XYZ file of C-alpha atoms in Angstrom:
405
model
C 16.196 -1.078 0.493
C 18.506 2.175 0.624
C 15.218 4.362 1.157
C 13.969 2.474 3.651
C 17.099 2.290 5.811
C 16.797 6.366 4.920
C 13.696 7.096 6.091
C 14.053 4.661 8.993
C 17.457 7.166 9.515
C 19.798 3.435 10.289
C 22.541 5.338 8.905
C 25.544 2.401 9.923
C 23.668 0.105 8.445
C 22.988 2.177 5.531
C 27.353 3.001 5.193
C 27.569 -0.808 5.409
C 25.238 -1.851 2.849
C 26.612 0.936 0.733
C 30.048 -0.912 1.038
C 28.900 -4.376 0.575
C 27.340 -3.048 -2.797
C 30.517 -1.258 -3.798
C 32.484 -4.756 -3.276
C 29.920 -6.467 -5.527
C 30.124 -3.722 -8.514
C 26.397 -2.633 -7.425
C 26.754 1.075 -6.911
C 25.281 3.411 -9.554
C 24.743 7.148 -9.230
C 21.168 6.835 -8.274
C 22.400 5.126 -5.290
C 24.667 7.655 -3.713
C 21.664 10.169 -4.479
C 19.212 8.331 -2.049
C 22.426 7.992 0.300
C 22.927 11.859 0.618
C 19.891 12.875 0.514
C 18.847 10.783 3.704
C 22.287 12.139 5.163
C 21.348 15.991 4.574
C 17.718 15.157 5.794
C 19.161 14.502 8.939
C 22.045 16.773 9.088
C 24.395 14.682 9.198
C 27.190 16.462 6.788
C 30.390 14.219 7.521
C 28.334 11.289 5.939
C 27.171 14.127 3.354
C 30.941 14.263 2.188
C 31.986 10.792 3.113
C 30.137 10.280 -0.013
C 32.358 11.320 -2.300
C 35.413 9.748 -0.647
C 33.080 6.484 -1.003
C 32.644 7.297 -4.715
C 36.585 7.438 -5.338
C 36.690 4.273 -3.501
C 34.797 2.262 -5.612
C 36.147 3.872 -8.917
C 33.422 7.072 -9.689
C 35.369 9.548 -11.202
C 34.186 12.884 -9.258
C 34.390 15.674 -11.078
C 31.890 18.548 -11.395
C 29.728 16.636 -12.824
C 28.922 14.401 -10.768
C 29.216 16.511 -7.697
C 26.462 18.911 -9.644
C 24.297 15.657 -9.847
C 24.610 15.096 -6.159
C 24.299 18.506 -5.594
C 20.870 18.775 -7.803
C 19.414 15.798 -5.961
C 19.502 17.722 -2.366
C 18.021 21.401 -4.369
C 15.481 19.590 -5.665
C 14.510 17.668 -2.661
C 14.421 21.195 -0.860
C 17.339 20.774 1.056
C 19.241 23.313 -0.570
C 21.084 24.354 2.900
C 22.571 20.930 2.361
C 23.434 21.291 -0.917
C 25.098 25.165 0.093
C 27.176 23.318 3.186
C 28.536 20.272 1.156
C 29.829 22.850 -1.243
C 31.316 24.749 1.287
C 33.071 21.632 1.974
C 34.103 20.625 -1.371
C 34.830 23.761 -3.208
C 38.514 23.500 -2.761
C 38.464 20.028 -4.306
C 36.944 20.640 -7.969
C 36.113 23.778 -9.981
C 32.869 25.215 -10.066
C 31.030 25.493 -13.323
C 28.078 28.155 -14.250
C 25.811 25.424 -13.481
C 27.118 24.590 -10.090
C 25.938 28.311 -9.084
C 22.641 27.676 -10.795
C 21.958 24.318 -8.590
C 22.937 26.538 -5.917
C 20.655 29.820 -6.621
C 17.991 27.283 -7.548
C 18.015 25.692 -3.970
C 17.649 28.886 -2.040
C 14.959 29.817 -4.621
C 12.913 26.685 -3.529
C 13.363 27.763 -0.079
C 12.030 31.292 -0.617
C 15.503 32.744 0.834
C 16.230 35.223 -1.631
C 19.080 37.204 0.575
C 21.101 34.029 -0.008
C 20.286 33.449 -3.744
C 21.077 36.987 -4.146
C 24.870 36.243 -2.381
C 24.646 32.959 -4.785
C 24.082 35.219 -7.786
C 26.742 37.688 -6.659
C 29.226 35.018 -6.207
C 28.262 34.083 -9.508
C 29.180 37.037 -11.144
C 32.215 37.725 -8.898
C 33.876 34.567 -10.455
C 33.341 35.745 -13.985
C 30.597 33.690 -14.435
C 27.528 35.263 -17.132
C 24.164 33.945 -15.389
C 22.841 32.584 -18.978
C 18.777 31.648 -19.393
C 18.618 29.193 -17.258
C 19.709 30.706 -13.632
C 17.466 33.959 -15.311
C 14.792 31.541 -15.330
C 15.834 30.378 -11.754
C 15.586 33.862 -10.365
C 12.405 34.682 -11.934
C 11.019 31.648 -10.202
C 12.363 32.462 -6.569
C 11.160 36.161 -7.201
C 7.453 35.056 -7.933
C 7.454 32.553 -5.092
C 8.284 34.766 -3.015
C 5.415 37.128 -3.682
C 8.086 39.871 -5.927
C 6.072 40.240 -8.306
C 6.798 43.820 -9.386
C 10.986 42.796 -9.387
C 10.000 39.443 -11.182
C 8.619 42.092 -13.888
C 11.459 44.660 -13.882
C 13.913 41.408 -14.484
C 11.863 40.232 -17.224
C 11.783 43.605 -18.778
C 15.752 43.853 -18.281
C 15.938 40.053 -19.969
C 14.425 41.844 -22.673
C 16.117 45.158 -23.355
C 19.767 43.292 -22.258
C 19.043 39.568 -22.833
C 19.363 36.626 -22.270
C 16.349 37.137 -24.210
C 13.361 35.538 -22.594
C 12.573 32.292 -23.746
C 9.411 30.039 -24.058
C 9.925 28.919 -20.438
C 10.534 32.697 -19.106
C 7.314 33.174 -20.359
C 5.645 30.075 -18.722
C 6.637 31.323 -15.750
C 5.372 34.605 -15.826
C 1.942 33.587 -17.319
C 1.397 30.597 -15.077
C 1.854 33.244 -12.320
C -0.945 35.174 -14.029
C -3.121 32.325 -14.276
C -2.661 31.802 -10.671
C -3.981 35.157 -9.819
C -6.941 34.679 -12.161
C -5.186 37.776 -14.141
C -6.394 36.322 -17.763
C -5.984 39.311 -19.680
C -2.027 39.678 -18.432
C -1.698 36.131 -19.283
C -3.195 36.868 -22.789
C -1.026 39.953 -23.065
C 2.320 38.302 -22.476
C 1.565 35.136 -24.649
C 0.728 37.388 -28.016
C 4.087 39.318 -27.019
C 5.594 36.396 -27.094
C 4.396 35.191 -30.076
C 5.058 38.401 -31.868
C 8.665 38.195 -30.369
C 9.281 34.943 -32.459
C 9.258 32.284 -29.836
C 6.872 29.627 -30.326
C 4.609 28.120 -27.353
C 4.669 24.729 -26.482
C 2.352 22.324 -24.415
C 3.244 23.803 -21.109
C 2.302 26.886 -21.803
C -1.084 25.860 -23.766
C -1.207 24.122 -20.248
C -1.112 26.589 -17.889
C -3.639 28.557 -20.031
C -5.867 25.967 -20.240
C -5.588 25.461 -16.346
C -6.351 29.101 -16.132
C -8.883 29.573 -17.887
C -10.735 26.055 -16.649
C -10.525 27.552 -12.994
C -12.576 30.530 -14.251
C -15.166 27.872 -16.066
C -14.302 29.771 -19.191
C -14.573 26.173 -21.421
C -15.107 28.086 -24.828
C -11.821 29.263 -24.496
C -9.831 25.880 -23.521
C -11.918 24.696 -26.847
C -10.541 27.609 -28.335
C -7.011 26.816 -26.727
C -7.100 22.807 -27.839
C -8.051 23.658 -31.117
C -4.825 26.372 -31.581
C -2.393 23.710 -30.390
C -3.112 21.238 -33.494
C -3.321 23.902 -35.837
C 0.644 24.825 -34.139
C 1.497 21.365 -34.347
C 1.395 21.389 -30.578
C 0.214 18.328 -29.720
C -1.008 17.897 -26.045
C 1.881 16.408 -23.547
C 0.315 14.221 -19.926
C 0.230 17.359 -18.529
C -2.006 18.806 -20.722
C -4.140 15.585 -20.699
C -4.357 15.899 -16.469
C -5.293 19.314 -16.501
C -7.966 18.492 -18.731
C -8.989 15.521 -16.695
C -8.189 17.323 -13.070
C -10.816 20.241 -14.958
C -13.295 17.420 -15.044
C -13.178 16.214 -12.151
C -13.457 19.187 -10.371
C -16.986 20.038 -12.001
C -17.316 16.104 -10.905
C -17.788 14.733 -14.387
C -15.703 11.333 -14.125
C -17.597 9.858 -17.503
C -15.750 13.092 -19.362
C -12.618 12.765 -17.458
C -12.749 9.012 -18.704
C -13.325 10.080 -22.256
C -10.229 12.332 -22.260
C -8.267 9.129 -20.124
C -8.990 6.953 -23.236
C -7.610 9.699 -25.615
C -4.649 10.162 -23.791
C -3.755 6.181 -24.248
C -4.509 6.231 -27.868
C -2.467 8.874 -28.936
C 0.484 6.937 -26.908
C 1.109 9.154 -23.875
C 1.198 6.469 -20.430
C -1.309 7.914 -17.717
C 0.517 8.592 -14.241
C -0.611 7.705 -10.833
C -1.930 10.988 -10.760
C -4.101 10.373 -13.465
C -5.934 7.344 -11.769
C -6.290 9.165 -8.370
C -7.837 12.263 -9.801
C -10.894 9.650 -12.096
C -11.060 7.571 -9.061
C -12.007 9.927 -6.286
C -14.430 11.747 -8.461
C -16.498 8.461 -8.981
C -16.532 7.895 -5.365
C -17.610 11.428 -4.624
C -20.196 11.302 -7.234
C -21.098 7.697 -5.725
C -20.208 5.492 -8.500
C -18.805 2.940 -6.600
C -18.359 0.333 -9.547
C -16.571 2.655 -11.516
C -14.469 3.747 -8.699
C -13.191 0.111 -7.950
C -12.658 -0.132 -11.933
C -9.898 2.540 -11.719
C -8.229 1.013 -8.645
C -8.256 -2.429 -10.438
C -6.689 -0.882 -13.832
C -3.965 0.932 -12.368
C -1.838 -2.405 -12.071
C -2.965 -3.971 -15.243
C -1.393 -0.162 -16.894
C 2.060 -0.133 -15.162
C 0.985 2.001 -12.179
C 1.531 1.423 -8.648
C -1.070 2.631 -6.013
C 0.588 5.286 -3.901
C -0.306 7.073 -0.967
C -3.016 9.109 -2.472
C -4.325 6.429 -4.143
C -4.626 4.041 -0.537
C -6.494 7.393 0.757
C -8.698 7.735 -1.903
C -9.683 3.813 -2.440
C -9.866 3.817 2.062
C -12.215 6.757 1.881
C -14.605 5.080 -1.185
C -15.018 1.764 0.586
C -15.993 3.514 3.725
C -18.898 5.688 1.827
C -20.046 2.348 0.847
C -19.693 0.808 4.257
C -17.164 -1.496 3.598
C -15.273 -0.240 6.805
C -13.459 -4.081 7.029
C -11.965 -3.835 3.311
C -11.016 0.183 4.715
C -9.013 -1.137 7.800
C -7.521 -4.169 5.261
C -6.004 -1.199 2.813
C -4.905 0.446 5.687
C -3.095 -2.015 7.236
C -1.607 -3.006 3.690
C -1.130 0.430 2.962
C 1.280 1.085 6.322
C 2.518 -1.849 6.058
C 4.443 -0.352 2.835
C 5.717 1.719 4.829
C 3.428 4.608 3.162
C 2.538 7.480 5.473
C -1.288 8.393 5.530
C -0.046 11.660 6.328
C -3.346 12.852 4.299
C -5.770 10.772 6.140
C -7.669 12.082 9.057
C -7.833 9.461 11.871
C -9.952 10.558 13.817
C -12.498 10.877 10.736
C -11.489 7.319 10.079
C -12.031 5.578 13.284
C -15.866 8.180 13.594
C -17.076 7.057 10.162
C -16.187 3.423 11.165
C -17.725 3.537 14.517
C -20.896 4.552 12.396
C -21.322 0.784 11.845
C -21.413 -0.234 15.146
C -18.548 -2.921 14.740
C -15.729 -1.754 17.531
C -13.989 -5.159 16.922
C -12.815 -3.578 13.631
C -10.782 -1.123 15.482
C -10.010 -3.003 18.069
C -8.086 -5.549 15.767
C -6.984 -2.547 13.923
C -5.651 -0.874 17.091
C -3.981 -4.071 18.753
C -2.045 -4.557 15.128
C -1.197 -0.689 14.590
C 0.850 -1.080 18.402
C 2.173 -4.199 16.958
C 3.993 -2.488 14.151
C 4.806 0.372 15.956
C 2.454 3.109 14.765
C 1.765 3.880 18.608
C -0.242 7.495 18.328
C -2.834 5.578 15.516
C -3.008 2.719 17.789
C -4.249 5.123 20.910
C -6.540 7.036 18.157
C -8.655 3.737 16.808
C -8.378 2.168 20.467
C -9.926 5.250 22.320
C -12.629 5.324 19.506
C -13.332 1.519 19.937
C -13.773 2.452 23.701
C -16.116 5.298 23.357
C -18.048 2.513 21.149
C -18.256 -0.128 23.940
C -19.553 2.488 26.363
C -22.233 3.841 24.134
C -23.553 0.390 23.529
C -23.683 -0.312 27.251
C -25.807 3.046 27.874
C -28.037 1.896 25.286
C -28.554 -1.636 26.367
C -32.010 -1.901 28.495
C -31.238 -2.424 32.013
C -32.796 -5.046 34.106
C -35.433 -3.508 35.802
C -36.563 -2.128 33.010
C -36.706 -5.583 30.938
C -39.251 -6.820 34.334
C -41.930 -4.347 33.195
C -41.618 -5.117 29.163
């Protein structure tokens, strides 16, 4: 309810409800996080701070814990602007911890604004804060996103000559970088450093390294990789069980992709949506339409909930097999959600419908995408059921011709 009236930016009626919930003892801190980050989306920063007045209200102790919580939830949403301008606003209320500065630093990092994570950092230091592994970590990210490489190296070399001492994820970060650049041999390089450095790898690392190395088509040596993990006593994590399947499904090899699905459940790890999207288009692209609709039936059956990706996906496979009426019938489910086929192509959509001649599909399809309010899809599918019509007037026989047949 609270995202909807979010996204749908009824921000009264979203105050009101928040109230009404607060009366009835409802409130919890996943709440107010949905609340502000709908408010920063939109900018609107007295509702950003009314929500820690509403907290007090209703009991929440606020302290910097809880503002770092609220704080976290706009960084990682990538509204870290937000997150700098409510605490602006609230810094003369609580006191700032180490971490505070790191949610901070981290937000500007996601934005790729590193003249303001550098003033973050500063700051950091200025109030006799020590930036510990973590907001090293934090900068090493930014640095790398932001195509600073060569800095990104002179920090890391710097973490190791001065500490913090890099860890297993400072590592992570600079190899997945590596693997990203299809730079194997660095990756290589700085994993047997760290190794000889004492820190031990774990499954996100094998991870990266395995996605690395399966981009190149270099199989022998994610064999190789798999193979060092249980002798480590590293077992392999989802991630590691995605990147093996997303590796499969790239070559289009859903029956192998399955194979390594059906491992993942035995030893215990719960497949995401991801997971099911990833088997499900590759049957479809490799034409397996059975198997395809197998995957889409098994997701609910396993806990998982079709998302966007997965309405695309299952839209674009009944299509292929010209089932445009069960296409417009996931579509219309799919919106009604309140999901946003931001992915799919309408204009693709509507052509590879008209391909069966039917314009009453898209007429119906039109007449209820107005209904709902989805006005720009409507015009698409209607100006394609149109250009239908008229092309099956120009190729009806006209009457003088049908005198001399």
């Amino acid at each position: 309810m609270m995202c909807v009236l979010g996204r749908t930016r009824q921000f009264e009626t979203m105050v009101a409800k928040l109230e009404e919930m607060g009366e009835k003892g409802l409130l919890t801190m996943e709440t107010f996080s949905i609340a502000i980050k709908a408010f920063a989306e939109a900018k609107q920063r007295k509702k950003e701070v009314g929500i820690f007045d509403l907290m007090k209200k209703y009991g929440f102790k606020v302290g910097v814990d809880v503002i770092n919580f609220l704080l976290d939830s706009l960084s990682t949403a990538k509204l870290g602007k937000e997150a700098q301008a409510v605490f602006e606003k609230l810094k003369d209320r609580f006191t700032p911890s180490l971490q505070t500065y790191t949610i901070l630093l981290s937000g500007w990092c996601r934005l790729k604004n590193l003249l303001e994570a550098g003033r973050v950092w500063n700051e950091m230091i200025d109030r006799g804060f020590n930036p510990d592994i973590v907001a090293h970590n934090v900068m090493l990210e930014g640095l790398l996103k932001c195509k600073k490489k060569s800095d990104a190296i002179k920090l890391f070399e710097i973490m190791k000559a001065k500490g913090p001492s890099p860890n297993v994820r400072s590592y992570t970060i600079m190899i997945q970088d590596f693997c990203k650049q299809k730079l194997m041999g660095e990756a290589i390089e700085y994993f047997d450093v760290m190794v000889d450095r004492g820190c031990q790898p774990d499954a996100a690392l094998y991870t990266c390294l395995i996605t690395g190395f399966g981009r190149q088509k270099k199989m022998d040596m994610v064999y190789s990789l798999l193979k060092e993990m249980r002798e480590r006593g590293c077992p392999p994590d989802g991630r590691t069980y995605n990147a093996l399947i997303k590796l499969m499904t790239s070559q289009h090899m859903p029956d192998d992709a399955v194979r390594i699905y059906k491992k993942m459940i035995q030893s215990g790890i719960k497949p995401t949506i991801h997971t099911y999207n990833m088997i499900m288009k590759s049957y479809f692209v490799t034409k397996n339409y059975e198997m395809g609709h197998e995957i889409w039936d098994e997701m609910h059956p396993k806990g998982c909930c079709p998302d966007d990706n997965s309405y695309i996906v299952y839209i674009g496979g009944l299509i292929r097999q010209d089932r445009s009426g069960e296409a417009c019938k996931y579509l219309e489910e799919m919106l009604e959600k309140g999901m946003k086929a931001l992915k799919l192509d309408y204009n693709k959509f509507a052509s590879d419908i008209s391909k069966t001649g039917n314009a009453v599909i898209l007429e119906e399809l039109a007449r209820k995408m107005n209904f709902v309010g989805k006005f720009e899809v409507s015009n698409v599918l209607a100006s394609w059921a149109d250009m239908m019509k008229k092309s099956a007037k120009r190729k009806e026989p006209t009457t003088s011709a049908r005198q001399f047949t």
